PDB file of C-alpha atoms in Angstrom:
ATOM      1  CA  MET A   1     -96.777   2.068  17.458  1.00  0.00           C
ATOM      2  CA  THR A   2     -97.552   0.746  20.774  1.00  0.00           C
ATOM      3  CA  ASP A   3     -95.024   2.064  23.563  1.00  0.00           C
ATOM      4  CA  ASP A   4     -95.482   1.221  27.431  1.00  0.00           C
ATOM      5  CA  THR A   5     -93.585   4.300  28.275  1.00  0.00           C
ATOM      6  CA  SER A   6     -96.582   6.097  27.810  1.00  0.00           C
ATOM      7  CA  SER A   7     -97.756   5.314  31.124  1.00  0.00           C
ATOM      8  CA  GLY A   8     -94.476   6.618  32.572  1.00  0.00           C
ATOM      9  CA  VAL A   9     -92.560   3.590  33.358  1.00  0.00           C
ATOM     10  CA  PRO A  10     -90.519   2.414  30.230  1.00  0.00           C
ATOM     11  CA  ALA A  11     -90.628  -1.057  28.892  1.00  0.00           C
ATOM     12  CA  SER A  12     -87.108  -1.561  29.561  1.00  0.00           C
ATOM     13  CA  ARG A  13     -87.645  -1.463  33.209  1.00  0.00           C
ATOM     14  CA  ARG A  14     -89.887  -4.523  33.044  1.00  0.00           C
ATOM     15  CA  ALA A  15     -87.696  -6.310  30.627  1.00  0.00           C
ATOM     16  CA  ARG A  16     -84.228  -5.091  31.777  1.00  0.00           C
ATOM     17  CA  PRO A  17     -81.386  -6.318  29.048  1.00  0.00           C
ATOM     18  CA  HIS A  18     -78.723  -8.569  30.452  1.00  0.00           C
ATOM     19  CA  GLY A  19     -75.358  -8.182  30.514  1.00  0.00           C
ATOM     20  CA  LEU A  20     -72.806  -5.543  31.716  1.00  0.00           C
ATOM     21  CA  ARG A  21     -72.610  -3.924  28.655  1.00  0.00           C
ATOM     22  CA  ALA A  22     -76.277  -3.085  28.618  1.00  0.00           C
ATOM     23  CA  GLU A  23     -76.393  -1.568  31.919  1.00  0.00           C
ATOM     24  CA  GLY A  24     -73.438   1.043  31.069  1.00  0.00           C
ATOM     25  CA  ARG A  25     -69.918   1.539  32.013  1.00  0.00           C
ATOM     26  CA  VAL A  26     -70.360   3.081  35.235  1.00  0.00           C
ATOM     27  CA  VAL A  27     -72.648   0.247  37.206  1.00  0.00           C
ATOM     28  CA  ALA A  28     -70.172  -2.377  35.505  1.00  0.00           C
ATOM     29  CA  THR A  29     -66.943  -0.477  36.834  1.00  0.00           C
ATOM     30  CA  HIS A  30     -68.737  -0.651  40.202  1.00  0.00           C
ATOM     31  CA  ARG A  31     -70.032  -4.447  39.831  1.00  0.00           C
ATOM     32  CA  ILE A  32     -66.688  -5.582  38.444  1.00  0.00           C
ATOM     33  CA  GLY A  33     -64.659  -3.510  40.998  1.00  0.00           C
ATOM     34  CA  SER A  34     -66.670  -4.664  43.864  1.00  0.00           C
ATOM     35  CA  LEU A  35     -66.200  -8.385  43.102  1.00  0.00           C
ATOM     36  CA  LEU A  36     -62.332  -7.885  42.436  1.00  0.00           C
ATOM     37  CA  VAL A  37     -61.633  -6.599  45.796  1.00  0.00           C
ATOM     38  CA  ALA A  38     -64.070  -9.180  47.222  1.00  0.00           C
ATOM     39  CA  ALA A  39     -62.122 -12.049  45.908  1.00  0.00           C
ATOM     40  CA  VAL A  40     -58.737 -10.679  47.164  1.00  0.00           C
ATOM     41  CA  ILE A  41     -60.181 -10.030  50.546  1.00  0.00           C
ATOM     42  CA  ALA A  42     -61.770 -13.419  50.609  1.00  0.00           C
ATOM     43  CA  VAL A  43     -58.850 -15.499  49.591  1.00  0.00           C
ATOM     44  CA  PHE A  44     -56.975 -13.697  52.841  1.00  0.00           C
ATOM     45  CA  GLY A  45     -59.755 -14.653  54.841  1.00  0.00           C
ATOM     46  CA  VAL A  46     -59.946 -18.313  53.693  1.00  0.00           C
ATOM     47  CA  LEU A  47     -55.816 -19.152  54.087  1.00  0.00           C
ATOM     48  CA  GLY A  48     -56.150 -17.617  57.569  1.00  0.00           C
ATOM     49  CA  PHE A  49     -58.645 -19.989  58.551  1.00  0.00           C
ATOM     50  CA  VAL A  50     -56.607 -22.875  56.565  1.00  0.00           C
ATOM     51  CA  GLY A  51     -53.541 -22.191  58.356  1.00  0.00           C
ATOM     52  CA  GLY A  52     -55.220 -22.976  61.753  1.00  0.00           C
ATOM     53  CA  ILE A  53     -54.312 -19.165  63.098  1.00  0.00           C
ATOM     54  CA  PRO A  54     -55.350 -18.502  66.822  1.00  0.00           C
ATOM     55  CA  PHE A  55     -58.778 -16.521  67.024  1.00  0.00           C
ATOM     56  CA  PHE A  56     -57.380 -13.775  69.166  1.00  0.00           C
ATOM     57  CA  SER A  57     -53.554 -13.679  68.776  1.00  0.00           C
ATOM     58  CA  THR A  58     -52.195 -10.170  68.995  1.00  0.00           C
ATOM     59  CA  SER A  59     -48.761 -10.910  68.233  1.00  0.00           C
ATOM     60  CA  GLY A  60     -48.589 -10.427  64.612  1.00  0.00           C
ATOM     61  CA  GLN A  61     -46.409 -13.533  64.021  1.00  0.00           C
ATOM     62  CA  GLN A  62     -48.655 -15.660  61.726  1.00  0.00           C
ATOM     63  CA  GLN A  63     -48.670 -14.650  58.368  1.00  0.00           C
ATOM     64  CA  VAL A  64     -51.032 -14.957  55.472  1.00  0.00           C
ATOM     65  CA  VAL A  65     -49.527 -13.978  51.665  1.00  0.00           C
ATOM     66  CA  GLY A  66     -47.172 -11.738  53.584  1.00  0.00           C
ATOM     67  CA  LEU A  67     -49.883 -10.074  55.903  1.00  0.00           C
ATOM     68  CA  SER A  68     -50.415 -10.873  59.606  1.00  0.00           C
ATOM     69  CA  SER A  69     -53.276 -12.205  60.743  1.00  0.00           C
ATOM     70  CA  ASN A  70     -55.376 -14.072  63.438  1.00  0.00           C
ATOM     71  CA  GLY A  71     -59.068 -15.777  63.512  1.00  0.00           C
ATOM     72  CA  LEU A  72     -61.037 -12.474  64.132  1.00  0.00           C
ATOM     73  CA  LEU A  73     -59.403 -10.690  61.261  1.00  0.00           C
ATOM     74  CA  SER A  74     -60.182 -13.805  58.840  1.00  0.00           C
ATOM     75  CA  VAL A  75     -63.817 -13.462  60.033  1.00  0.00           C
ATOM     76  CA  ILE A  76     -63.928 -10.003  59.163  1.00  0.00           C
ATOM     77  CA  SER A  77     -62.180 -10.351  55.865  1.00  0.00           C
ATOM     78  CA  LEU A  78     -64.869 -12.899  54.754  1.00  0.00           C
ATOM     79  CA  VAL A  79     -67.629 -10.654  56.216  1.00  0.00           C
ATOM     80  CA  THR A  80     -66.408  -7.906  54.489  1.00  0.00           C
ATOM     81  CA  ALA A  81     -66.014  -9.975  51.210  1.00  0.00           C
ATOM     82  CA  ALA A  82     -69.619 -11.368  51.332  1.00  0.00           C
ATOM     83  CA  VAL A  83     -70.939  -7.489  51.701  1.00  0.00           C
ATOM     84  CA  LEU A  84     -69.146  -6.474  48.512  1.00  0.00           C
ATOM     85  CA  VAL A  85     -70.226  -9.368  46.771  1.00  0.00           C
ATOM     86  CA  PHE A  86     -73.983  -8.963  47.653  1.00  0.00           C
ATOM     87  CA  ALA A  87     -73.304  -4.934  46.435  1.00  0.00           C
ATOM     88  CA  ALA A  88     -72.043  -5.872  43.409  1.00  0.00           C
ATOM     89  CA  ILE A  89     -75.273  -8.215  42.374  1.00  0.00           C
ATOM     90  CA  ARG A  90     -77.324  -5.258  43.508  1.00  0.00           C
ATOM     91  CA  GLY A  91     -75.432  -2.954  41.543  1.00  0.00           C
ATOM     92  CA  GLY A  92     -76.177   0.764  41.151  1.00  0.00           C
ATOM     93  CA  LEU A  93     -76.304   3.232  43.697  1.00  0.00           C
ATOM     94  CA  PHE A  94     -76.261   0.888  46.201  1.00  0.00           C
ATOM     95  CA  ALA A  95     -72.825  -0.706  45.061  1.00  0.00           C
ATOM     96  CA  SER A  96     -71.301   2.326  44.837  1.00  0.00           C
ATOM     97  CA  THR A  97     -72.309   3.553  48.259  1.00  0.00           C
ATOM     98  CA  VAL A  98     -71.109   0.450  49.818  1.00  0.00           C
ATOM     99  CA  MET A  99     -67.757   0.467  48.027  1.00  0.00           C
ATOM    100  CA  ILE A 100     -67.482   4.446  49.496  1.00  0.00           C
ATOM    101  CA  VAL A 101     -68.221   3.007  53.062  1.00  0.00           C
ATOM    102  CA  ILE A 102     -66.229   0.179  53.251  1.00  0.00           C
ATOM    103  CA  GLY A 103     -63.105   1.985  51.526  1.00  0.00           C
ATOM    104  CA  PHE A 104     -63.613   4.794  54.410  1.00  0.00           C
ATOM    105  CA  LEU A 105     -63.480   2.197  56.847  1.00  0.00           C
ATOM    106  CA  PHE A 106     -60.400   0.760  55.649  1.00  0.00           C
ATOM    107  CA  LEU A 107     -58.586   3.929  55.997  1.00  0.00           C
ATOM    108  CA  VAL A 108     -59.781   4.396  59.505  1.00  0.00           C
ATOM    109  CA  SER A 109     -58.630   1.000  60.333  1.00  0.00           C
ATOM    110  CA  ALA A 110     -55.401   1.541  58.773  1.00  0.00           C
ATOM    111  CA  LEU A 111     -54.971   4.675  61.178  1.00  0.00           C
ATOM    112  CA  VAL A 112     -56.308   3.077  64.436  1.00  0.00           C
ATOM    113  CA  ASN A 113     -54.058   0.020  64.051  1.00  0.00           C
ATOM    114  CA  LEU A 114     -51.273   1.834  63.204  1.00  0.00           C
ATOM    115  CA  ALA A 115     -51.686   3.444  66.523  1.00  0.00           C
ATOM    116  CA  VAL A 116     -51.997   0.331  68.456  1.00  0.00           C
ATOM    117  CA  LEU A 117     -48.851  -1.561  66.907  1.00  0.00           C
ATOM    118  CA  ASN A 118     -47.203  -3.601  69.523  1.00  0.00           C
ATOM    119  CA  THR A 119     -49.785  -3.112  72.216  1.00  0.00           C
ATOM    120  CA  ASP A 120     -52.266  -5.300  73.607  1.00  0.00           C
ATOM    121  CA  LEU A 121     -54.926  -3.343  71.798  1.00  0.00           C
ATOM    122  CA  ASN A 122     -53.702  -4.640  68.703  1.00  0.00           C
ATOM    123  CA  PHE A 123     -56.624  -7.071  68.130  1.00  0.00           C
ATOM    124  CA  LEU A 124     -56.699  -7.762  64.795  1.00  0.00           C
ATOM    125  CA  ALA A 125     -52.708  -8.613  64.995  1.00  0.00           C
ATOM    126  CA  PHE A 126     -51.975  -5.776  62.488  1.00  0.00           C
ATOM    127  CA  ARG A 127     -48.215  -4.984  61.415  1.00  0.00           C
ATOM    128  CA  LEU A 128     -46.963  -2.661  59.366  1.00  0.00           C
ATOM    129  CA  PRO A 129     -47.687  -4.266  55.673  1.00  0.00           C
ATOM    130  CA  ASN A 130     -51.318  -4.539  56.895  1.00  0.00           C
ATOM    131  CA  VAL A 131     -51.712  -0.942  57.354  1.00  0.00           C
ATOM    132  CA  PHE A 132     -50.278  -0.273  53.881  1.00  0.00           C
ATOM    133  CA  PHE A 133     -52.809  -3.091  52.691  1.00  0.00           C
ATOM    134  CA  SER A 134     -55.681  -1.162  54.451  1.00  0.00           C
ATOM    135  CA  ILE A 135     -54.572   2.260  52.765  1.00  0.00           C
ATOM    136  CA  GLY A 136     -54.379   0.838  49.478  1.00  0.00           C
ATOM    137  CA  ALA A 137     -57.626  -1.173  49.331  1.00  0.00           C
ATOM    138  CA  GLY A 138     -59.372   1.637  50.948  1.00  0.00           C
ATOM    139  CA  LEU A 139     -58.580   4.243  48.126  1.00  0.00           C
ATOM    140  CA  VAL A 140     -59.322   1.372  45.427  1.00  0.00           C
ATOM    141  CA  LEU A 141     -62.669   1.075  46.929  1.00  0.00           C
ATOM    142  CA  LEU A 142     -63.195   4.938  47.347  1.00  0.00           C
ATOM    143  CA  LEU A 143     -61.940   5.400  43.685  1.00  0.00           C
ATOM    144  CA  LEU A 144     -63.899   2.565  42.203  1.00  0.00           C
ATOM    145  CA  GLY A 145     -67.047   3.622  44.358  1.00  0.00           C
ATOM    146  CA  SER A 146     -66.705   7.231  43.386  1.00  0.00           C
ATOM    147  CA  TYR A 147     -66.181   6.598  39.731  1.00  0.00           C
ATOM    148  CA  GLY A 148     -68.909   8.091  37.619  1.00  0.00           C
ATOM    149  CA  ARG A 149     -70.637   9.662  40.589  1.00  0.00           C
ATOM    150  CA  ILE A 150     -68.174  12.480  41.388  1.00  0.00           C
ATOM    151  CA  THR A 151     -67.427  14.130  37.996  1.00  0.00           C
ATOM    152  CA  GLY A 152     -68.527  17.118  35.818  1.00  0.00           C
ATOM    153  CA  ALA A 153     -68.955  15.499  32.583  1.00  0.00           C
ATOM    154  CA  LEU A 154     -71.230  12.508  33.168  1.00  0.00           C
ATOM    155  CA  PRO A 155     -71.715  10.123  30.207  1.00  0.00           C
ATOM    156  CA  GLU A 156     -75.258   9.390  28.699  1.00  0.00           C
ATOM    157  CA  ASP A 157     -75.480   5.816  30.331  1.00  0.00           C
ATOM    158  CA  ASN A 158     -74.401   7.051  33.688  1.00  0.00           C
ATOM    159  CA  PRO A 159     -77.015   6.619  36.580  1.00  0.00           C
ATOM    160  CA  TYR A 160     -75.759   9.719  38.442  1.00  0.00           C
ATOM    161  CA  ARG A 161     -76.378  11.914  35.530  1.00  0.00           C
ATOM    162  CA  PRO A 162     -78.613  14.743  36.620  1.00  0.00           C
ATOM    163  CA  MET A 163     -81.959  14.566  34.805  1.00  0.00           C
ATOM    164  CA  ARG A 164     -83.412  17.466  33.006  1.00  0.00           C
ATOM    165  CA  LYS A 165     -86.566  18.726  34.037  1.00  0.00           C
ATOM    166  CA  ILE A 166     -88.924  18.031  31.377  1.00  0.00           C
ATOM    167  CA  PRO A 167     -92.404  19.244  31.659  1.00  0.00           C
ATOM    168  CA  GLU A 168     -95.462  17.119  30.365  1.00  0.00           C
ATOM    169  CA  VAL A 169     -96.103  19.508  27.529  1.00  0.00           C
ATOM    170  CA  PRO A 170     -92.642  20.534  26.772  1.00  0.00           C
ATOM    171  CA  VAL A 171     -93.430  22.720  23.304  1.00  0.00           C
ATOM    172  CA  ALA A 172     -96.269  25.204  23.063  1.00  0.00           C
ATOM    173  CA  GLY A 173     -96.709  23.309  19.804  1.00  0.00           C
ATOM    174  CA  ALA A 174     -97.919  20.171  21.445  1.00  0.00           C
ATOM    175  CA  GLU A 175    -101.620  20.811  21.245  1.00  0.00           C
ATOM    176  CA  ASN A 176    -103.236  17.348  20.915  1.00  0.00           C
ATOM    177  CA  GLU A 177    -102.979  14.012  23.049  1.00  0.00           C
ATOM    178  CA  ALA A 178    -100.836  12.309  20.586  1.00  0.00           C
ATOM    179  CA  GLU A 179     -98.008  14.804  20.841  1.00  0.00           C
ATOM    180  CA  ARG A 180     -98.234  15.160  24.820  1.00  0.00           C
ATOM    181  CA  ARG A 181     -97.686  11.630  25.029  1.00  0.00           C
ATOM    182  CA  ALA A 182     -95.016  11.545  22.782  1.00  0.00           C
ATOM    183  CA  ALA A 183     -93.109  14.467  24.875  1.00  0.00           C
ATOM    184  CA  ARG A 184     -93.592  12.039  28.038  1.00  0.00           C
ATOM    185  CA  GLN A 185     -92.498   8.921  25.941  1.00  0.00           C
ATOM    186  CA  LEU A 186     -89.427  11.090  25.312  1.00  0.00           C
ATOM    187  CA  ALA A 187     -88.978  11.738  28.877  1.00  0.00           C
ATOM    188  CA  ALA A 188     -89.076   8.459  29.979  1.00  0.00           C
ATOM    189  CA  ALA A 189     -86.785   7.039  27.367  1.00  0.00           C
ATOM    190  CA  GLU A 190     -84.296  10.015  28.332  1.00  0.00           C
ATOM    191  CA  ARG A 191     -84.744   8.758  32.221  1.00  0.00           C
ATOM    192  CA  ALA A 192     -84.009   5.278  30.900  1.00  0.00           C
ATOM    193  CA  VAL A 193     -81.125   6.444  29.310  1.00  0.00           C
ATOM    194  CA  ALA A 194     -79.447   8.113  32.145  1.00  0.00           C
ATOM    195  CA  GLU A 195     -80.028   5.338  34.562  1.00  0.00           C
ATOM    196  CA  GLY A 196     -78.672   2.830  32.125  1.00  0.00           C
ATOM    197  CA  PHE A 197     -81.408   0.173  31.401  1.00  0.00           C
ATOM    198  CA  ALA A 198     -82.660   1.914  28.250  1.00  0.00           C
ATOM    199  CA  SER A 199     -83.242  -0.809  25.024  1.00  0.00           C
ATOM    200  CA  PRO A 200     -81.432   0.054  21.834  1.00  0.00           C
ATOM    201  CA  GLU A 201     -84.730   1.611  20.364  1.00  0.00           C
ATOM    202  CA  GLN A 202     -84.824   4.104  23.168  1.00  0.00           C
ATOM    203  CA  ARG A 203     -81.110   4.962  22.910  1.00  0.00           C
ATOM    204  CA  ALA A 204     -81.223   5.331  19.025  1.00  0.00           C
ATOM    205  CA  GLY A 205     -84.513   7.623  19.707  1.00  0.00           C
ATOM    206  CA  VAL A 206     -83.140   9.739  22.192  1.00  0.00           C
ATOM    207  CA  ALA A 207     -79.692  10.103  20.325  1.00  0.00           C
ATOM    208  CA  ARG A 208     -81.864  11.492  17.185  1.00  0.00           C
ATOM    209  CA  ALA A 209     -83.875  13.808  19.307  1.00  0.00           C
ATOM    210  CA  HIS A 210     -80.689  15.191  21.094  1.00  0.00           C
ATOM    211  CA  SER A 211     -79.286  15.924  17.878  1.00  0.00           C
ATOM    212  CA  PHE A 212     -81.501  19.076  17.398  1.00  0.00           C
ATOM    213  CA  ARG A 213     -81.080  21.935  19.880  1.00  0.00           C
ATOM    214  CA  SER A 214     -84.453  23.113  20.523  1.00  0.00           C
ATOM    215  CA  GLN A 215     -87.126  21.010  22.707  1.00  0.00           C
ATOM    216  CA  HIS A 216     -89.818  21.746  19.552  1.00  0.00           C
ATOM    217  CA  ASP A 217     -87.312  20.164  17.170  1.00  0.00           C
ATOM    218  CA  ARG A 218     -86.218  17.091  19.486  1.00  0.00           C
ATOM    219  CA  LEU A 219     -90.090  16.350  19.943  1.00  0.00           C
ATOM    220  CA  LEU A 220     -90.617  16.317  16.300  1.00  0.00           C
ATOM    221  CA  ALA A 221     -87.518  14.155  15.929  1.00  0.00           C
ATOM    222  CA  TRP A 222     -89.027  11.702  18.487  1.00  0.00           C
ATOM    223  CA  LEU A 223     -92.618  11.723  16.448  1.00  0.00           C
ATOM    224  CA  ARG A 224     -90.846  10.935  13.489  1.00  0.00           C
ATOM    225  CA  ARG A 225     -89.065   8.244  15.183  1.00  0.00           C
ATOM    226  CA  SER A 226     -92.002   6.990  16.509  1.00  0.00           C
ATOM    227  CA  SER A 227     -94.243   6.880  13.389  1.00  0.00           C
ATOM    228  CA  THR A 228     -91.170   5.030  11.640  1.00  0.00           C
ATOM    229  CA  THR A 229     -90.797   2.106  14.282  1.00  0.00           C
TER     230      THR A 229
END
C-alpha cells in the first residue's frame, strides 16, 4: 500500500474532504455561528443605510428594528459582519479567535456606551436596548468561539485536542524500516484526526488502533490495517 503520510504530511491535507461534516463538529460550529451573527449584524447595518440615518447623530431617535442607530454605527456593523464572514471562510483557530475577540469588544462597547448614554459623547447613538443587544451578541460570540476550545473532554475531531507526544519509534519491537514507517503513518493519521481533516480511511485505522491499550498493540493493529488496505 502507498501512503503519503510516510513523508509526515497526510494525504488528506493535500486533498481535504469538502463539507462541514468532513471537518468536524467544532470547526463547523465556529463557521456557522460566525455566519449567523454576521448576518444579523449586516441586516442591522444595511437597514441603517437604507433608512438615511444621519452619520453623526447622537440623539438615538432614529431606530432600526427596535435599536437606535446612526451612519457611523451602520458602517461599524457592516465592517464587523465582513470580518466575521471572512473568519467563517478561514475557519479553524482563526475563526474561533476572531469570534472571541469581537465578542469581548461587544461587551466592552456595551459598558462604554452605557456610561455615555444621553451625553454628547454618545457617538454611536446608543440607547438601553442597544446595550442589551451588545451584551447578548458578545456573549453569543464568546460562547460559540470558545466551543470545543475550552473544555476538559475534547472529541477526536476537535482541532484543539492536545496531541500525544509519539516518538518516531514508538515501541521497542519496531526493528525494521517498514515498522518505523508505519509508526510515523499512525502518528500522522492521529494528528489528522485531531485537527479535523482526516480521511475516512485514516479515521477507521486510528479507531482500530485505539481499541488496544498498549502502544505495541496499536502499532500491530495499524500494520494489519495497512496490509489489508
